[in-house]
mmCIF file of C-alpha atoms in Angstrom:
data_model
loop_
_atom_site.group_PDB
_atom_site.id
_atom_site.type_symbol
_atom_site.label_atom_id
_atom_site.label_comp_id
_atom_site.label_asym_id
_atom_site.label_seq_id
_atom_site.Cartn_x
_atom_site.Cartn_y
_atom_site.Cartn_z
ATOM 1 C CA MET A 17 0.000 0.000 0.000
ATOM 2 C CA ASN A 18 1.279 3.475 -0.945
ATOM 3 C CA VAL A 19 2.695 5.378 2.052
ATOM 4 C CA VAL A 20 0.364 8.327 1.363
ATOM 5 C CA LEU A 21 -2.669 6.051 1.541
ATOM 6 C CA THR A 22 -1.397 4.207 4.600
ATOM 7 C CA ARG A 23 -1.032 7.437 6.554
ATOM 8 C CA LEU A 24 -4.461 8.659 5.495
ATOM 9 C CA LEU A 25 -6.167 5.427 6.488
ATOM 10 C CA GLU A 26 -4.569 5.636 9.922
ATOM 11 C CA THR A 27 -6.290 8.996 10.505
ATOM 12 C CA LEU A 28 -9.779 7.880 9.448
ATOM 13 C CA SER A 29 -12.375 7.578 12.188
ATOM 14 C CA PRO A 30 -14.021 4.136 12.391
ATOM 15 C CA GLY A 31 -16.933 3.893 9.981
ATOM 16 C CA ALA A 32 -16.327 7.337 8.476
ATOM 17 C CA PRO A 33 -17.729 7.613 4.931
ATOM 18 C CA VAL A 34 -15.284 7.907 2.050
ATOM 19 C CA VAL A 35 -16.328 9.670 -1.157
ATOM 20 C CA PHE A 36 -14.628 9.372 -4.533
ATOM 21 C CA ASP A 37 -14.998 11.402 -7.668
ATOM 22 C CA ALA A 38 -15.122 9.028 -10.651
ATOM 23 C CA ASP A 39 -13.505 10.297 -13.860
ATOM 24 C CA GLY A 40 -9.767 10.726 -13.494
ATOM 25 C CA THR A 41 -9.988 9.531 -9.886
ATOM 26 C CA LEU A 42 -11.145 5.912 -10.064
ATOM 27 C CA TRP A 43 -10.266 5.416 -13.712
ATOM 28 C CA ARG A 44 -8.378 7.139 -16.493
ATOM 29 C CA GLY A 45 -10.485 9.330 -18.763
ATOM 30 C CA ASP A 46 -14.004 10.730 -18.689
ATOM 31 C CA VAL A 47 -16.593 7.972 -19.021
ATOM 32 C CA GLY A 48 -19.449 10.456 -19.405
ATOM 33 C CA GLU A 49 -17.906 12.302 -22.333
ATOM 34 C CA ASP A 50 -16.647 9.149 -24.008
ATOM 35 C CA PHE A 51 -20.022 7.423 -23.697
ATOM 36 C CA LEU A 52 -21.808 10.473 -25.098
ATOM 37 C CA ARG A 53 -19.471 10.559 -28.096
ATOM 38 C CA TRP A 54 -19.888 6.789 -28.615
ATOM 39 C CA ALA A 55 -23.681 6.838 -28.216
ATOM 40 C CA ILE A 56 -24.016 9.632 -30.770
ATOM 41 C CA HIS A 57 -21.778 7.745 -33.198
ATOM 42 C CA GLN A 58 -23.896 4.614 -32.673
ATOM 43 C CA HIS A 59 -27.086 6.657 -33.279
ATOM 44 C CA PHE A 60 -28.376 5.655 -29.839
ATOM 45 C CA ILE A 61 -28.520 9.339 -28.912
ATOM 46 C CA ASP A 62 -29.710 11.874 -31.478
ATOM 47 C CA ALA A 63 -27.476 14.874 -30.808
ATOM 48 C CA LYS A 64 -24.263 16.576 -31.892
ATOM 49 C CA TYR A 65 -21.181 16.271 -29.712
ATOM 50 C CA GLU A 66 -20.196 19.772 -30.829
ATOM 51 C CA THR A 67 -23.197 21.088 -28.897
ATOM 52 C CA TYR A 68 -21.810 19.545 -25.717
ATOM 53 C CA GLU A 69 -18.393 21.099 -26.370
ATOM 54 C CA ALA A 70 -19.944 24.521 -26.968
ATOM 55 C CA LEU A 71 -21.914 24.305 -23.722
ATOM 56 C CA LEU A 72 -18.826 23.107 -21.850
ATOM 57 C CA SER A 73 -16.947 26.233 -22.898
ATOM 58 C CA GLN A 74 -19.691 28.297 -21.228
ATOM 59 C CA SER A 75 -20.701 26.246 -18.190
ATOM 60 C CA HIS A 76 -19.601 22.838 -16.977
ATOM 61 C CA ALA A 77 -22.842 22.307 -15.082
ATOM 62 C CA ARG A 78 -24.941 23.189 -18.128
ATOM 63 C CA ALA A 79 -22.986 20.800 -20.360
ATOM 64 C CA TYR A 80 -23.159 17.940 -17.865
ATOM 65 C CA GLY A 81 -26.890 18.441 -17.504
ATOM 66 C CA TRP A 82 -27.348 18.479 -21.274
ATOM 67 C CA ALA A 83 -25.671 15.063 -21.500
ATOM 68 C CA VAL A 84 -28.669 13.703 -19.571
ATOM 69 C CA GLU A 85 -31.282 15.869 -21.279
ATOM 70 C CA VAL A 86 -30.424 14.341 -24.665
ATOM 71 C CA MET A 87 -31.336 10.901 -23.301
ATOM 72 C CA ALA A 88 -34.944 11.960 -22.728
ATOM 73 C CA GLY A 89 -37.367 9.302 -23.938
ATOM 74 C CA LEU A 90 -34.866 6.443 -23.839
ATOM 75 C CA ARG A 91 -35.782 3.350 -21.848
ATOM 76 C CA GLU A 92 -33.741 3.106 -18.669
ATOM 77 C CA ASP A 93 -33.070 -0.606 -19.137
ATOM 78 C CA GLU A 94 -31.721 0.048 -22.644
ATOM 79 C CA VAL A 95 -29.526 2.891 -21.393
ATOM 80 C CA LEU A 96 -28.041 0.622 -18.734
ATOM 81 C CA GLU A 97 -27.538 -2.147 -21.270
ATOM 82 C CA HIS A 98 -25.524 0.250 -23.436
ATOM 83 C CA THR A 99 -23.534 1.804 -20.575
ATOM 84 C CA ARG A 100 -22.602 -1.604 -19.168
ATOM 85 C CA ARG A 101 -21.396 -2.820 -22.535
ATOM 86 C CA PHE A 102 -19.504 0.407 -23.144
ATOM 87 C CA PHE A 103 -17.779 0.335 -19.761
ATOM 88 C CA LYS A 104 -16.808 -3.319 -20.097
ATOM 89 C CA GLU A 105 -15.322 -2.760 -23.543
ATOM 90 C CA ARG A 106 -13.742 0.670 -23.083
ATOM 91 C CA PHE A 107 -13.188 1.461 -19.395
ATOM 92 C CA ALA A 108 -12.832 -1.691 -17.283
ATOM 93 C CA GLY A 109 -9.128 -1.752 -18.110
ATOM 94 C CA ARG A 110 -8.714 1.908 -17.178
ATOM 95 C CA ILE A 111 -9.393 1.495 -13.461
ATOM 96 C CA PHE A 112 -6.283 2.728 -11.650
ATOM 97 C CA PRO A 113 -4.170 0.007 -9.986
ATOM 98 C CA PHE A 114 -4.455 1.617 -6.537
ATOM 99 C CA VAL A 115 -8.262 1.566 -6.490
ATOM 100 C CA ARG A 116 -9.174 -2.030 -5.677
ATOM 101 C CA PRO A 117 -6.505 -2.465 -2.947
ATOM 102 C CA LEU A 118 -7.665 0.816 -1.399
ATOM 103 C CA LEU A 119 -11.315 -0.220 -1.470
ATOM 104 C CA ALA A 120 -10.366 -3.505 0.192
ATOM 105 C CA LYS A 121 -8.757 -1.521 3.015
ATOM 106 C CA LEU A 122 -11.944 0.556 3.282
ATOM 107 C CA SER A 123 -14.233 -2.434 3.778
ATOM 108 C CA ALA A 124 -15.369 -1.085 7.174
ATOM 109 C CA HIS A 125 -16.252 2.311 5.690
ATOM 110 C CA PRO A 126 -19.255 3.309 3.561
ATOM 111 C CA VAL A 127 -17.853 4.142 0.127
ATOM 112 C CA TRP A 128 -19.660 6.624 -2.116
ATOM 113 C CA ILE A 129 -19.065 7.925 -5.623
ATOM 114 C CA CYS A 130 -19.983 11.529 -6.444
ATOM 115 C CA SER A 131 -19.614 12.307 -10.149
ATOM 116 C CA ALA A 132 -20.710 14.907 -12.677
ATOM 117 C CA SER A 133 -21.148 12.191 -15.308
ATOM 118 C CA PRO A 134 -24.632 10.778 -15.944
ATOM 119 C CA TRP A 135 -25.622 8.364 -13.169
ATOM 120 C CA TRP A 136 -26.374 5.561 -15.631
ATOM 121 C CA VAL A 137 -22.884 5.868 -17.110
ATOM 122 C CA VAL A 138 -21.201 5.647 -13.699
ATOM 123 C CA VAL A 139 -23.284 2.628 -12.620
ATOM 124 C CA PRO A 140 -21.140 -0.001 -14.424
ATOM 125 C CA GLY A 141 -17.984 1.341 -12.810
ATOM 126 C CA ALA A 142 -19.612 1.235 -9.390
ATOM 127 C CA GLU A 143 -20.733 -2.330 -10.053
ATOM 128 C CA ALA A 144 -17.219 -3.330 -11.113
ATOM 129 C CA LEU A 145 -15.832 -1.923 -7.862
ATOM 130 C CA GLY A 146 -18.558 -3.217 -5.561
ATOM 131 C CA VAL A 147 -19.989 0.184 -4.634
ATOM 132 C CA PRO A 148 -23.746 -0.029 -3.900
ATOM 133 C CA LEU A 149 -25.792 1.881 -6.473
ATOM 134 C CA SER A 150 -27.660 3.585 -3.630
ATOM 135 C CA GLN A 151 -24.301 5.206 -2.822
ATOM 136 C CA VAL A 152 -23.674 6.588 -6.307
ATOM 137 C CA ILE A 153 -24.368 10.263 -6.965
ATOM 138 C CA GLY A 154 -24.376 11.388 -10.591
ATOM 139 C CA VAL A 155 -26.365 13.610 -12.913
ATOM 140 C CA ARG A 156 -29.894 12.185 -12.888
ATOM 141 C CA CYS A 157 -33.407 12.854 -14.077
ATOM 142 C CA ASP A 158 -36.778 11.348 -13.229
ATOM 143 C CA VAL A 159 -37.679 8.015 -14.789
ATOM 144 C CA VAL A 160 -41.328 7.908 -15.857
ATOM 145 C CA ASP A 161 -42.888 4.650 -17.030
ATOM 146 C CA GLY A 162 -39.414 3.207 -17.489
ATOM 147 C CA ARG A 163 -38.146 6.091 -19.633
ATOM 148 C CA LEU A 164 -35.789 8.943 -18.823
ATOM 149 C CA SER A 165 -37.691 12.222 -18.593
ATOM 150 C CA GLY A 166 -34.681 14.418 -19.326
ATOM 151 C CA THR A 167 -35.624 16.842 -16.536
ATOM 152 C CA VAL A 168 -32.327 17.039 -14.680
ATOM 153 C CA HIS A 169 -32.218 17.007 -10.890
ATOM 154 C CA GLN A 170 -30.539 20.154 -9.640
ATOM 155 C CA PRO A 171 -27.908 21.094 -8.821
ATOM 156 C CA VAL A 172 -25.626 19.194 -11.144
ATOM 157 C CA PRO A 173 -23.024 17.488 -8.894
ATOM 158 C CA CYS A 174 -19.962 19.500 -9.845
ATOM 159 C CA GLY A 175 -18.207 22.143 -7.769
ATOM 160 C CA GLU A 176 -20.477 23.295 -4.949
ATOM 161 C CA GLY A 177 -23.162 20.975 -6.307
ATOM 162 C CA LYS A 178 -21.190 17.985 -5.028
ATOM 163 C CA VAL A 179 -21.318 19.349 -1.492
ATOM 164 C CA THR A 180 -25.063 19.977 -1.806
ATOM 165 C CA TRP A 181 -25.725 16.355 -2.754
ATOM 166 C CA LEU A 182 -23.506 15.051 0.040
ATOM 167 C CA GLN A 183 -25.391 17.218 2.525
ATOM 168 C CA ARG A 184 -28.708 15.927 1.189
ATOM 169 C CA ALA A 185 -27.419 12.422 1.890
ATOM 170 C CA SER A 186 -26.397 13.564 5.413
ATOM 171 C CA LEU A 187 -22.758 12.821 4.604
ATOM 172 C CA THR A 188 -19.671 14.491 5.985
ATOM 173 C CA PRO A 189 -16.847 12.514 4.373
ATOM 174 C CA GLY A 190 -14.014 11.367 6.566
ATOM 175 C CA LEU A 191 -12.055 11.300 3.317
ATOM 176 C CA ALA A 192 -12.844 12.710 -0.124
ATOM 177 C CA VAL A 193 -10.802 11.840 -3.191
ATOM 178 C CA GLY A 194 -10.742 13.854 -6.416
ATOM 179 C CA ASN A 195 -8.585 14.952 -9.318
ATOM 180 C CA GLY A 196 -9.813 18.267 -10.707
ATOM 181 C CA GLU A 197 -10.853 21.812 -9.877
ATOM 182 C CA LEU A 198 -14.527 20.837 -9.759
ATOM 183 C CA ASP A 199 -13.705 18.518 -6.837
ATOM 184 C CA LEU A 200 -12.194 21.296 -4.727
ATOM 185 C CA ASP A 201 -15.395 22.110 -2.838
ATOM 186 C CA MET A 202 -15.979 18.446 -1.998
ATOM 187 C CA LEU A 203 -12.412 17.946 -0.791
ATOM 188 C CA THR A 204 -12.551 21.118 1.301
ATOM 189 C CA PHE A 205 -15.843 19.941 2.832
ATOM 190 C CA ALA A 206 -14.347 16.575 3.857
ATOM 191 C CA LYS A 207 -12.344 16.033 7.024
ATOM 192 C CA ARG A 208 -9.455 14.681 4.951
ATOM 193 C CA PRO A 209 -8.710 15.390 1.263
ATOM 194 C CA LEU A 210 -6.733 13.293 -1.200
ATOM 195 C CA VAL A 211 -5.803 14.497 -4.684
ATOM 196 C CA VAL A 212 -5.156 11.992 -7.481
ATOM 197 C CA THR A 213 -3.056 13.039 -10.468
ATOM 198 C CA PRO A 214 -0.887 11.519 -13.190
ATOM 199 C CA ALA A 215 2.845 12.072 -12.735
ATOM 200 C CA ASP A 216 3.060 14.354 -15.772
ATOM 201 C CA SER A 217 -0.011 16.473 -15.054
ATOM 202 C CA SER A 218 -0.964 19.467 -12.966
ATOM 203 C CA ASN A 219 -4.099 21.571 -12.589
ATOM 204 C CA GLY A 220 -5.675 24.047 -10.211
ATOM 205 C CA LEU A 221 -6.553 21.367 -7.668
ATOM 206 C CA VAL A 222 -3.013 19.983 -7.631
ATOM 207 C CA ALA A 223 -1.629 23.501 -7.193
ATOM 208 C CA HIS A 224 -4.074 24.109 -4.324
ATOM 209 C CA ALA A 225 -3.058 20.807 -2.734
ATOM 210 C CA ARG A 226 0.626 21.732 -2.870
ATOM 211 C CA ARG A 227 -0.025 25.158 -1.347
ATOM 212 C CA ASN A 228 -2.044 23.627 1.481
ATOM 213 C CA ASP A 229 0.019 20.477 2.083
ATOM 214 C CA TRP A 230 -2.786 18.168 1.008
ATOM 215 C CA PRO A 231 -1.693 14.622 0.216
ATOM 216 C CA ILE A 232 -1.246 13.869 -3.478
ATOM 217 C CA LEU A 233 -1.377 10.371 -4.931
ATOM 218 C CA ILE A 234 0.360 9.789 -8.261
ATOM 219 C CA ALA A 235 -1.889 7.459 -10.267
#
């Protein structure tokens, strides 16, 4: 076990919840964006990826919400069938090597995932890692008669929105783990933060972590 992780685990209170971001934290890449691009290419979703990119340049929350809005009318069981196949084929091999050993060490702690990707896209990753689906927070909408309504639950769980959803679940994380600027609020809210980053990468969250002596795990 990495020395950074060992020291963090020693400071965790018994039974304290641990919350992970998903993309770039549990696995390499962005499963939400990659699934959206794939689903459009497969004509499962009728939309243009360029629209997502344009929205992203204006507002992350708006773009992440749109990625769920464009699934309006799709059957939930069909969406999950597609996301499970996509994750198995494209992302199962991208789970970082540290993740499963860490989760094994956290067996006495409730583990949550809080992601700005669509909930249905994160589900297969949670299943692969043994995280209960009731403990997965993602961008969601109502499901009416088995079909996605497209009306997005607010706020979108990015930035301060992550903290809002954790508070709604009555969670104060003993440890929160993230990799990007939109995880900063969640990591600040937690009792202990952990930043995950590739060796050759840096961003605003990594810079903040270095300024504040937060632990950094090289993935």
